[in-house]
N, CA, C and O atoms as a Maestro MAE file, in Angstrom:
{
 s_m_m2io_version
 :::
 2.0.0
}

f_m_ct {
 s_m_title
 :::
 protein
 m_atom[292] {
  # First column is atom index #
  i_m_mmod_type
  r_m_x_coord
  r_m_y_coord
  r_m_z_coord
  i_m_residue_number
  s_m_chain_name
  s_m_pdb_residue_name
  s_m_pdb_atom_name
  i_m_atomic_number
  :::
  1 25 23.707 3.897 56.143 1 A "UNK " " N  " 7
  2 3 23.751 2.777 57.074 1 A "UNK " " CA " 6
  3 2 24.417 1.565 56.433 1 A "UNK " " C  " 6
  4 15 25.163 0.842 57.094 1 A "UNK " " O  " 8
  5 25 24.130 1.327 55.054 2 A "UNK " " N  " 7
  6 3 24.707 -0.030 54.664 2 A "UNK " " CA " 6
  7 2 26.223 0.134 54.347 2 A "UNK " " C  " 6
  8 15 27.001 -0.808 54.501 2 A "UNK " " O  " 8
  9 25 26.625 1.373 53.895 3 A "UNK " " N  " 7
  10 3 28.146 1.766 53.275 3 A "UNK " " CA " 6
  11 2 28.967 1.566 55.339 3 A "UNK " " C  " 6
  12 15 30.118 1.143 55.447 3 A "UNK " " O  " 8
  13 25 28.174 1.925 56.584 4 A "UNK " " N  " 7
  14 3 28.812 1.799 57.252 4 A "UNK " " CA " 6
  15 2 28.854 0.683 58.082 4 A "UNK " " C  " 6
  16 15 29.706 0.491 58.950 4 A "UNK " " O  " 8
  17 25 27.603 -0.302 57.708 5 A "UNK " " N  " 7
  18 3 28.230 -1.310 57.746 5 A "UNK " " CA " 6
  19 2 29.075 -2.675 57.036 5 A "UNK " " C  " 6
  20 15 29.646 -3.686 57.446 5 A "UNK " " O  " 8
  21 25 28.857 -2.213 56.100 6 A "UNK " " N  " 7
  22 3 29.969 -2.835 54.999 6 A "UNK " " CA " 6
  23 2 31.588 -2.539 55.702 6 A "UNK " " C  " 6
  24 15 32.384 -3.419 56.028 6 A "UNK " " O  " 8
  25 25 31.775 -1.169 55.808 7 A "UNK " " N  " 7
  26 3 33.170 -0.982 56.551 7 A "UNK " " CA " 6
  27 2 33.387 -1.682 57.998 7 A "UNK " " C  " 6
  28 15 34.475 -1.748 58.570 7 A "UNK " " O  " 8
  29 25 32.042 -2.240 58.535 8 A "UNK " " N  " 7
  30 3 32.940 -3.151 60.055 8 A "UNK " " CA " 6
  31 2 33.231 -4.740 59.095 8 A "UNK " " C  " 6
  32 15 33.807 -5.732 59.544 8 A "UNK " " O  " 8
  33 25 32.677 -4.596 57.778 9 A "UNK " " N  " 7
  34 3 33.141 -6.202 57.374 9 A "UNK " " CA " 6
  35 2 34.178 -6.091 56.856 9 A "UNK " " C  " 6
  36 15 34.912 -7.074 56.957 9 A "UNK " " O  " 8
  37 25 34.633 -5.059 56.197 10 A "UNK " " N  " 7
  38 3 36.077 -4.546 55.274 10 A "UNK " " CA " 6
  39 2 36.852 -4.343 56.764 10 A "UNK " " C  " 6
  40 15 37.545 -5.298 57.113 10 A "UNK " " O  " 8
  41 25 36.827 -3.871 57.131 11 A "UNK " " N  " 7
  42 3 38.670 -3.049 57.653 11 A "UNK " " CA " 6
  43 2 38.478 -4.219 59.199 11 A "UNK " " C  " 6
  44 15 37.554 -4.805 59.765 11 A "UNK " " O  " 8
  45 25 40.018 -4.062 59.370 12 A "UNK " " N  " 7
  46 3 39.956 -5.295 60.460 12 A "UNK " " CA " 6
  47 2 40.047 -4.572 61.727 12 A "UNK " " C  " 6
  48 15 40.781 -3.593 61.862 12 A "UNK " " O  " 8
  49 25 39.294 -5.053 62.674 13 A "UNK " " N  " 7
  50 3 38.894 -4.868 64.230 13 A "UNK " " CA " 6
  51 2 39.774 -5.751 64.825 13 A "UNK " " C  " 6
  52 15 40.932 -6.036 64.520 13 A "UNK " " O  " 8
  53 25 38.990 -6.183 65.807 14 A "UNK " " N  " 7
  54 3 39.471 -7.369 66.849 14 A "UNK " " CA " 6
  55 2 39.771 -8.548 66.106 14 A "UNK " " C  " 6
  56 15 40.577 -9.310 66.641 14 A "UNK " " O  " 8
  57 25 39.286 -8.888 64.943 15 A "UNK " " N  " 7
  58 3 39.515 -9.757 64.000 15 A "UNK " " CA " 6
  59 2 40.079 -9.450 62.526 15 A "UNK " " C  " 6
  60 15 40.001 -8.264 62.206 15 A "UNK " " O  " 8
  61 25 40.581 -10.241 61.665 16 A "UNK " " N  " 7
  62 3 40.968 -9.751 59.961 16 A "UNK " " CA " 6
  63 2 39.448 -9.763 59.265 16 A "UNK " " C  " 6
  64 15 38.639 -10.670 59.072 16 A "UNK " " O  " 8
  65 25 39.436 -7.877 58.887 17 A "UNK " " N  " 7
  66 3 38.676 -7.883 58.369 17 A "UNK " " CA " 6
  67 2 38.516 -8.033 56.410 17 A "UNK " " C  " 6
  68 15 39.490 -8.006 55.658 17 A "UNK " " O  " 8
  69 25 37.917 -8.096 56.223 18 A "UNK " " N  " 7
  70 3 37.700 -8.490 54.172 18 A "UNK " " CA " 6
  71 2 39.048 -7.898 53.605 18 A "UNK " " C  " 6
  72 15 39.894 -8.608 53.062 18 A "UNK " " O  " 8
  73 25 39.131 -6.996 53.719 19 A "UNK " " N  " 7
  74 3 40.547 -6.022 53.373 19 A "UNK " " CA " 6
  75 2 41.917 -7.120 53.985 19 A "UNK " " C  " 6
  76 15 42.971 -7.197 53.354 19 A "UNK " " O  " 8
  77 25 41.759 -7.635 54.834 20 A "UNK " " N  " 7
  78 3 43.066 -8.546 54.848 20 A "UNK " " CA " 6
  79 2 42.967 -10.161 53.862 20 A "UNK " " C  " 6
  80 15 43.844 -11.017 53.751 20 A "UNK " " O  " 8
  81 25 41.903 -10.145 53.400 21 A "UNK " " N  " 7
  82 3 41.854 -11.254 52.424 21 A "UNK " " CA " 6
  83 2 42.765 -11.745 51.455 21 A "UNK " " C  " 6
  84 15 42.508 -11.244 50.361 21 A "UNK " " O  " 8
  85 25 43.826 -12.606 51.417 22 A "UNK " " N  " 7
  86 3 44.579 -12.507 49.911 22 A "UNK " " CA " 6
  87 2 44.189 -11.752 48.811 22 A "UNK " " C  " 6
  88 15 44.735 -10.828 48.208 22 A "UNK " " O  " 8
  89 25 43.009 -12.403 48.658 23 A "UNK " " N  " 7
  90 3 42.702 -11.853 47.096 23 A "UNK " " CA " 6
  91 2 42.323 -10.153 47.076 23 A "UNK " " C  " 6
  92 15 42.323 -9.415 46.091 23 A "UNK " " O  " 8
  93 25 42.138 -9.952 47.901 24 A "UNK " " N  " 7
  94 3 41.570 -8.543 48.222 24 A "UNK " " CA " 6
  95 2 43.001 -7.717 47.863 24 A "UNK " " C  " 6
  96 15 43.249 -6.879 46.996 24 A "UNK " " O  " 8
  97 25 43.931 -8.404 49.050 25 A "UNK " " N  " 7
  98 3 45.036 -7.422 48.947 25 A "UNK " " CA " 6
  99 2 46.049 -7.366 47.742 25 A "UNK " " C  " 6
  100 15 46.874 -6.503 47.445 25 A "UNK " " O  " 8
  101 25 45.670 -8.753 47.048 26 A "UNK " " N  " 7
  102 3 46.133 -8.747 45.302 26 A "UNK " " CA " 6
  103 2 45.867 -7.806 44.861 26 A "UNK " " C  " 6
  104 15 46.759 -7.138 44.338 26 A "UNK " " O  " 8
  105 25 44.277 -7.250 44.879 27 A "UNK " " N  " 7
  106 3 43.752 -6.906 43.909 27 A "UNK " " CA " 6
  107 2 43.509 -4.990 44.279 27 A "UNK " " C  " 6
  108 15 43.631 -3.986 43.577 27 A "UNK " " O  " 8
  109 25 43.199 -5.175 45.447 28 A "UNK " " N  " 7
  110 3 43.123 -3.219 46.220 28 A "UNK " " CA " 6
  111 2 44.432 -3.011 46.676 28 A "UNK " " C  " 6
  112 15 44.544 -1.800 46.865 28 A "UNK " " O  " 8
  113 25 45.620 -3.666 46.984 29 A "UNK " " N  " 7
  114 3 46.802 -3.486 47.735 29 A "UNK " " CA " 6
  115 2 46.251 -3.829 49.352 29 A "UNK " " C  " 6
  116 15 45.130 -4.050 49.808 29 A "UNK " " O  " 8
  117 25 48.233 -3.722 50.243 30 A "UNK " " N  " 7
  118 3 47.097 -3.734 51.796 30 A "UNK " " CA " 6
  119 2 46.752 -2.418 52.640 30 A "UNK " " C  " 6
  120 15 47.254 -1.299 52.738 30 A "UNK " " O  " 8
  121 25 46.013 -2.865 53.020 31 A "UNK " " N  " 7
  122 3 44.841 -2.038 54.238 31 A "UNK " " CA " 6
  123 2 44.483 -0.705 53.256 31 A "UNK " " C  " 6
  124 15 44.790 0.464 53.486 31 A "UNK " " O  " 8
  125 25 43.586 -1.346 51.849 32 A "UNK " " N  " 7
  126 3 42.723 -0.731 50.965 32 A "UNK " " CA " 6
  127 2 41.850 0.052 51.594 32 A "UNK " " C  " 6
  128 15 41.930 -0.370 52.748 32 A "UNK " " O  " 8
  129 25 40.963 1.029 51.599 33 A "UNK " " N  " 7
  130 3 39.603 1.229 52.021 33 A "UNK " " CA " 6
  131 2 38.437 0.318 51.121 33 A "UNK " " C  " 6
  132 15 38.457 -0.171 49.991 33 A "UNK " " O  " 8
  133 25 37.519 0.351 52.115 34 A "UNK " " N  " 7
  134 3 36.284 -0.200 51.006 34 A "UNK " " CA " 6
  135 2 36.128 0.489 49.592 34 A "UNK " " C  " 6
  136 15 35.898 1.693 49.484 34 A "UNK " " O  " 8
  137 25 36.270 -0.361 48.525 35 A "UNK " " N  " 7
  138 3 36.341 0.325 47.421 35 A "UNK " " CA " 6
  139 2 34.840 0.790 46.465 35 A "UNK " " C  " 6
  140 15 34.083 -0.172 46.338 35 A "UNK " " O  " 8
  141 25 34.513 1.636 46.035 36 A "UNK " " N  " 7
  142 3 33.713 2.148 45.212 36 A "UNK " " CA " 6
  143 2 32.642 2.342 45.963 36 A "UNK " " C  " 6
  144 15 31.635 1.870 45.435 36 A "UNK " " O  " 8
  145 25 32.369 3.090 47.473 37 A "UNK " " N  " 7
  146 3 31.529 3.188 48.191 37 A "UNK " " CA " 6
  147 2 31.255 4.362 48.160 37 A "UNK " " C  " 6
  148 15 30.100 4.540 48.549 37 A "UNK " " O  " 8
  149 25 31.962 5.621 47.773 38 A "UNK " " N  " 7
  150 3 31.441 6.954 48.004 38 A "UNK " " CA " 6
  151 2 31.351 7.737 46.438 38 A "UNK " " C  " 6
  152 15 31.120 8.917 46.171 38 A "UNK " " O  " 8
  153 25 31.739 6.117 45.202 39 A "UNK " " N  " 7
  154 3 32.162 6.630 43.974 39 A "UNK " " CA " 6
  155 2 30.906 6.839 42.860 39 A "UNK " " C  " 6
  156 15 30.148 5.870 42.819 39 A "UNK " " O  " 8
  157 25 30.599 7.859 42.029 40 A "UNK " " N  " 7
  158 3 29.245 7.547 41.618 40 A "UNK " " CA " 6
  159 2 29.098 6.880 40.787 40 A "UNK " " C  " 6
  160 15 30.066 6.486 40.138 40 A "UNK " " O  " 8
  161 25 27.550 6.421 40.431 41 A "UNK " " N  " 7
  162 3 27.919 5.180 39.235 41 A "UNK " " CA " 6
  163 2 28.452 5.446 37.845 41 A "UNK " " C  " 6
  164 15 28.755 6.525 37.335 41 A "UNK " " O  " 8
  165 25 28.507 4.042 37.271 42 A "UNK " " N  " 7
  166 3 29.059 4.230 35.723 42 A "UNK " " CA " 6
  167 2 28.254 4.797 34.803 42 A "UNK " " C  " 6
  168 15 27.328 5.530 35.151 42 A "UNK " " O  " 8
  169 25 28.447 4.593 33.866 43 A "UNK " " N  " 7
  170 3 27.264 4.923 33.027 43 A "UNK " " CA " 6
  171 2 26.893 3.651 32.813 43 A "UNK " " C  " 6
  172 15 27.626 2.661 32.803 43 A "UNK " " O  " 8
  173 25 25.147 3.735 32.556 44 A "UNK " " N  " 7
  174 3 24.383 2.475 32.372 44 A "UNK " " CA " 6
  175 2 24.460 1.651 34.183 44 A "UNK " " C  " 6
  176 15 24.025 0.500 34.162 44 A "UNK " " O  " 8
  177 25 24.804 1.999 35.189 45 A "UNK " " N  " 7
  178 3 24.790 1.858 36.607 45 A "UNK " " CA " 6
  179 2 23.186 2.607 37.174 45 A "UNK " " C  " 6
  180 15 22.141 1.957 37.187 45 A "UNK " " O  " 8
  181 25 23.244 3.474 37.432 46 A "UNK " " N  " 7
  182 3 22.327 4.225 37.603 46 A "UNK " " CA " 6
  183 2 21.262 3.596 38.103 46 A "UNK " " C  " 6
  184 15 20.841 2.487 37.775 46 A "UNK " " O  " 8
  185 25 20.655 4.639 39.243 47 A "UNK " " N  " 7
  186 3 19.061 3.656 39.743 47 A "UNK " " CA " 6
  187 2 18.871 5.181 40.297 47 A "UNK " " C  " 6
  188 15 19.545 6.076 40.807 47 A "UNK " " O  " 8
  189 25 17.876 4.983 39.985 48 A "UNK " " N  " 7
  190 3 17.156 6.353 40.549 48 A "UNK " " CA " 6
  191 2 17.160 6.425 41.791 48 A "UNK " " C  " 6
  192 15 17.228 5.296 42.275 48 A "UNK " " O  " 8
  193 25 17.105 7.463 42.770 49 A "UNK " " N  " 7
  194 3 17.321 7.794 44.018 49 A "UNK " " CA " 6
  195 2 18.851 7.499 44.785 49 A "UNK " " C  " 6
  196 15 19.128 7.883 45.922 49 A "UNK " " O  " 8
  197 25 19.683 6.793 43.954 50 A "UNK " " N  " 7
  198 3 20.841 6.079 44.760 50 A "UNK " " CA " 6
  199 2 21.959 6.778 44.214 50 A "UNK " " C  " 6
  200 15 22.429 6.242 43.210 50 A "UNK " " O  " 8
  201 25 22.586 7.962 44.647 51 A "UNK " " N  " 7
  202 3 23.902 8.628 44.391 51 A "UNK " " CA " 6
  203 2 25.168 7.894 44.667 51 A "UNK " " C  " 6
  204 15 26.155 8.613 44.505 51 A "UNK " " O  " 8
  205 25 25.359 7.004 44.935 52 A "UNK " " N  " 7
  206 3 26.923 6.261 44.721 52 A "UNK " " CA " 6
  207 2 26.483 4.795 44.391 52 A "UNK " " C  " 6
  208 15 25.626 3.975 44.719 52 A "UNK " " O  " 8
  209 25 27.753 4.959 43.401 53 A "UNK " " N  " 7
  210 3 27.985 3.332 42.934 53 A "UNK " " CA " 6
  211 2 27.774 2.505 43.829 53 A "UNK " " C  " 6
  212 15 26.905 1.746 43.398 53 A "UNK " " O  " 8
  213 25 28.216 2.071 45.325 54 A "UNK " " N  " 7
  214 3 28.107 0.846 45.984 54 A "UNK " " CA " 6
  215 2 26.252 1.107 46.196 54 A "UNK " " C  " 6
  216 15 25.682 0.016 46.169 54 A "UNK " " O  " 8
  217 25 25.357 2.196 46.375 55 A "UNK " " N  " 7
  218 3 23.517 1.627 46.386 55 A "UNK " " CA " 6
  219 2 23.216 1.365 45.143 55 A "UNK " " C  " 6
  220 15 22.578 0.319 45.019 55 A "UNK " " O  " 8
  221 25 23.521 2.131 43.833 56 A "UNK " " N  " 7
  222 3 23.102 1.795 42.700 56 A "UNK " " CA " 6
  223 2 23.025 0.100 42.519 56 A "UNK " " C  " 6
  224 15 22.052 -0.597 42.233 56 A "UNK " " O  " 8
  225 25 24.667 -0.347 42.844 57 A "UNK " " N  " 7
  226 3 24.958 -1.542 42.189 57 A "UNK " " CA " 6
  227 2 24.052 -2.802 42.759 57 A "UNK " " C  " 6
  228 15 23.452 -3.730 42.217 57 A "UNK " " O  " 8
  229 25 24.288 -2.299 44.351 58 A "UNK " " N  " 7
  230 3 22.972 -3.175 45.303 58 A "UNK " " CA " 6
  231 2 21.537 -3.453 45.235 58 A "UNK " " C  " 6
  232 15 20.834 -4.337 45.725 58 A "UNK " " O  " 8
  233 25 21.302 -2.423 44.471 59 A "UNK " " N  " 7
  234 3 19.624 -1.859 44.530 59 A "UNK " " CA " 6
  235 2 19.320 -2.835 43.142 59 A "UNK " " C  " 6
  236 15 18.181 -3.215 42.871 59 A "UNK " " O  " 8
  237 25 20.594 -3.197 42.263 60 A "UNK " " N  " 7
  238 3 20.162 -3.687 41.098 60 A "UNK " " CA " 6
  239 2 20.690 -5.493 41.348 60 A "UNK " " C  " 6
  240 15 20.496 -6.441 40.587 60 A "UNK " " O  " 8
  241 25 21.203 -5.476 42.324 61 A "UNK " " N  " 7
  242 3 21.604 -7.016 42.979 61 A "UNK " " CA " 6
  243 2 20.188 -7.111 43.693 61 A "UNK " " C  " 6
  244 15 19.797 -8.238 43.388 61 A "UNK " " O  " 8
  245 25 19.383 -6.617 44.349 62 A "UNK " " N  " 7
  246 3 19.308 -7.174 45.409 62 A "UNK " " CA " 6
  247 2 17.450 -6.426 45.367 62 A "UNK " " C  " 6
  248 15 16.777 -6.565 46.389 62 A "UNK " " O  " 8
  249 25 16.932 -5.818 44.344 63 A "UNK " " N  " 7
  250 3 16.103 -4.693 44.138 63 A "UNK " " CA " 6
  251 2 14.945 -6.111 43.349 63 A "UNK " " C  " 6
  252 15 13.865 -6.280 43.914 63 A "UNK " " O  " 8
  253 25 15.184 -6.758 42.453 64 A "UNK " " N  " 7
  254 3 14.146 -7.607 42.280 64 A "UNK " " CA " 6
  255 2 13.833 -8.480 42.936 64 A "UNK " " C  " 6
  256 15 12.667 -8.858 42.817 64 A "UNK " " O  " 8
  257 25 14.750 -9.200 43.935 65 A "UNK " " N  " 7
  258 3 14.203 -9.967 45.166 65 A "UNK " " CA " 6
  259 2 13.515 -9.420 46.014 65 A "UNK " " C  " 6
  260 15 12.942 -10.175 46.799 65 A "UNK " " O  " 8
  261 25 13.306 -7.861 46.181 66 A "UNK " " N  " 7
  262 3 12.863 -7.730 47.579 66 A "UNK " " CA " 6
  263 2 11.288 -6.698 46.239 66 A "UNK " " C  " 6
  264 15 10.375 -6.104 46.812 66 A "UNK " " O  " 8
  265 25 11.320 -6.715 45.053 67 A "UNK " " N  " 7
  266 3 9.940 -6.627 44.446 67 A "UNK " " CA " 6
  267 2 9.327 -8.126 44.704 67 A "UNK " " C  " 6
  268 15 8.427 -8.239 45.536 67 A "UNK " " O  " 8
  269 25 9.665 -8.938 44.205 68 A "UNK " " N  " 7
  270 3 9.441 -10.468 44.193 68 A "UNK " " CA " 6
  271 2 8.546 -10.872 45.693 68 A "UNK " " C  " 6
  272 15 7.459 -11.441 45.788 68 A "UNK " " O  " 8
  273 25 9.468 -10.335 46.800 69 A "UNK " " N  " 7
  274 3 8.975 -10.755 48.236 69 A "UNK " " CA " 6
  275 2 7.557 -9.626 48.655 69 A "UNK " " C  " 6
  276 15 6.815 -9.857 49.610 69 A "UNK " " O  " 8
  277 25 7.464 -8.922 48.119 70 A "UNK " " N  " 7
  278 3 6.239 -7.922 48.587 70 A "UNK " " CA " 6
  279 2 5.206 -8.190 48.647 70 A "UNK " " C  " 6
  280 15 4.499 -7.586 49.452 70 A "UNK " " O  " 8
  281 25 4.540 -9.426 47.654 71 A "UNK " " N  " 7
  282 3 2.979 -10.060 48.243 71 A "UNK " " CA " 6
  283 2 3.531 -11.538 48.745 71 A "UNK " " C  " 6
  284 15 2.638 -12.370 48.586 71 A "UNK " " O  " 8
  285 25 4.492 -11.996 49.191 72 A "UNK " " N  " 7
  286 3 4.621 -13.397 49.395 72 A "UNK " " CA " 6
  287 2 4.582 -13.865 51.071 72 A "UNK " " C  " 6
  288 15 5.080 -14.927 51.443 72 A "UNK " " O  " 8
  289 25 3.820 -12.767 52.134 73 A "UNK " " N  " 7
  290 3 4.371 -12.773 53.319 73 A "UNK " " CA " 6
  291 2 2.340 -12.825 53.518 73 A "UNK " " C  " 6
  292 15 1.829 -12.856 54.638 73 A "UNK " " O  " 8
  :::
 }
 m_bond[291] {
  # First column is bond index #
  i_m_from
  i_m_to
  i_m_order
  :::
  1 1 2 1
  2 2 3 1
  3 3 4 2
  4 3 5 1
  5 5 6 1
  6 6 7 1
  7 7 8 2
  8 7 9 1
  9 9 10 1
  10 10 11 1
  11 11 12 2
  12 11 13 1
  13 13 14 1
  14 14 15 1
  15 15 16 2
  16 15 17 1
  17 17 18 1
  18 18 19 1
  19 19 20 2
  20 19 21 1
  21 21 22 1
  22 22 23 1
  23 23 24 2
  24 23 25 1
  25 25 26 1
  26 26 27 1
  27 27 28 2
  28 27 29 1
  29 29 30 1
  30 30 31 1
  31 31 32 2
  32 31 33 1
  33 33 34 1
  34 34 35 1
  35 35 36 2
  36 35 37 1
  37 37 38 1
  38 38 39 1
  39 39 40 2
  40 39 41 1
  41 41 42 1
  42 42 43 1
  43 43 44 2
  44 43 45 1
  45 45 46 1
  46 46 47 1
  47 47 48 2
  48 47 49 1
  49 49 50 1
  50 50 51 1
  51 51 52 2
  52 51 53 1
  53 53 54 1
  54 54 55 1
  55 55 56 2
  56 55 57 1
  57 57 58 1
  58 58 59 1
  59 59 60 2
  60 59 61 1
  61 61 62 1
  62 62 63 1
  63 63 64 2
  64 63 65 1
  65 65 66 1
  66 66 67 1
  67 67 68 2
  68 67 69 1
  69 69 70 1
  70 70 71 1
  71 71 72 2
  72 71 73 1
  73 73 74 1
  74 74 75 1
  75 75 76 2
  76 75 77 1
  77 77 78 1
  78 78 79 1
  79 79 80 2
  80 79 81 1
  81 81 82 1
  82 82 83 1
  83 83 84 2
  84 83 85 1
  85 85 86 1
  86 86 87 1
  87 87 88 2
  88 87 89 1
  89 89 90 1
  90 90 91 1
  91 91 92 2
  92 91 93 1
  93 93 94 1
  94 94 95 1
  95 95 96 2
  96 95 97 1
  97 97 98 1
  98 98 99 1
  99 99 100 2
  100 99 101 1
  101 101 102 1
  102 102 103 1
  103 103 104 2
  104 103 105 1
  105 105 106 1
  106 106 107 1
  107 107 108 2
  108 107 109 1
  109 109 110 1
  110 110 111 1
  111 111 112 2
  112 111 113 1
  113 113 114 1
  114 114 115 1
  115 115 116 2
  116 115 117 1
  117 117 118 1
  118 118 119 1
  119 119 120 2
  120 119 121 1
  121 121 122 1
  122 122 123 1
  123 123 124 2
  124 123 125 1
  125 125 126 1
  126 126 127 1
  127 127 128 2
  128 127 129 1
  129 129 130 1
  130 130 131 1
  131 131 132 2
  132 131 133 1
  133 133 134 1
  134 134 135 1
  135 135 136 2
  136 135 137 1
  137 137 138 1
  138 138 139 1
  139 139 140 2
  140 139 141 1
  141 141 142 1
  142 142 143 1
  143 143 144 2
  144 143 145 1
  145 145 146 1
  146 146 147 1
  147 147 148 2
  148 147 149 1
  149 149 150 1
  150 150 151 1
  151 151 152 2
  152 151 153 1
  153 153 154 1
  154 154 155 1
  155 155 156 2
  156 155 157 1
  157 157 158 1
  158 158 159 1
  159 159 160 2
  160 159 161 1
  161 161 162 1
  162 162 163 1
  163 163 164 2
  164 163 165 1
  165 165 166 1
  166 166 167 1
  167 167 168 2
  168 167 169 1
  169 169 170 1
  170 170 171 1
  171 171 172 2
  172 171 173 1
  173 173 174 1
  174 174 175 1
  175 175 176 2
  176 175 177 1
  177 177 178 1
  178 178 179 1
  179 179 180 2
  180 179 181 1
  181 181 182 1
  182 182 183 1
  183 183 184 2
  184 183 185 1
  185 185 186 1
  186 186 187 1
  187 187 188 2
  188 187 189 1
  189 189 190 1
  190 190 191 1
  191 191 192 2
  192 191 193 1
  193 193 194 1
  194 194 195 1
  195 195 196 2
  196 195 197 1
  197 197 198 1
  198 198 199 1
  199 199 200 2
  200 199 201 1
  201 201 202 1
  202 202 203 1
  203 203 204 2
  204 203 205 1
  205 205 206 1
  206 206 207 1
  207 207 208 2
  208 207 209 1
  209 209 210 1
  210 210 211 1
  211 211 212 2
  212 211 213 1
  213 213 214 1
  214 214 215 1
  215 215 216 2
  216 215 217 1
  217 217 218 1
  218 218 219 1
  219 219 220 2
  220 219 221 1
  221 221 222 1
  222 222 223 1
  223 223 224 2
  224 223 225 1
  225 225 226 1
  226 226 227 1
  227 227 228 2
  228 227 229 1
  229 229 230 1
  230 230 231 1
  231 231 232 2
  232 231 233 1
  233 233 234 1
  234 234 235 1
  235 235 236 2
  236 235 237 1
  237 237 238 1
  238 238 239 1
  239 239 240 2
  240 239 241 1
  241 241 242 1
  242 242 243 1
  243 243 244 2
  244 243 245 1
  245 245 246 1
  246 246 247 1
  247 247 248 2
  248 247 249 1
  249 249 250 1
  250 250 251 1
  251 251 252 2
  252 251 253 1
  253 253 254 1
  254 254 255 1
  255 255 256 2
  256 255 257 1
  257 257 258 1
  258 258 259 1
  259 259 260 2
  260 259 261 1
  261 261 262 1
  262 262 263 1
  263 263 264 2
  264 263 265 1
  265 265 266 1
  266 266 267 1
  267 267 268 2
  268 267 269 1
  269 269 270 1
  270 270 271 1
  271 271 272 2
  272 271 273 1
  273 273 274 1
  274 274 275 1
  275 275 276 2
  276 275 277 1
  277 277 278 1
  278 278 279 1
  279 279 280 2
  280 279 281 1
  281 281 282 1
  282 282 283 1
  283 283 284 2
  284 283 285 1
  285 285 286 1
  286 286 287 1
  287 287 288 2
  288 287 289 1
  289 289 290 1
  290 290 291 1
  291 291 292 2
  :::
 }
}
């Protein structure tokens, strides 16, 4: 669910999507795919349960805020 919605923010619709960004297209070329979404992690990436680099990397962005929020409600 999150890798597919990441792709309505990457690729452009009715509007320019992330992929038409300057810096984007510096850096992936143009009309890139979302990059490192189906790729597995690095070494030292890794999170248990999460087989591709783009949940690993999230789970470790975004994995102690949502421990943090679990008694605060």
């Amino acid at each position: 669910e999150a890798r597919r919605r990441a792709g309505f923010d990457w690729d452009d619709g009715r509007f320019p999507g992330e992929c038409s960004d300057a810096a984007h297209i510096r850096v992936w070329g143009p009309r890139a795919p979302l990059p490192a979404t189906d790729a597995p992690p690095l070494a030292g990436e890794a999170v248990p349960g999460e087989a591709s680099r783009f949940g690993a990397l999230a789970l470790r962005l975004w994995g102690p805020l949502f421990d943090a929020e679990q008694g605060s409600w």
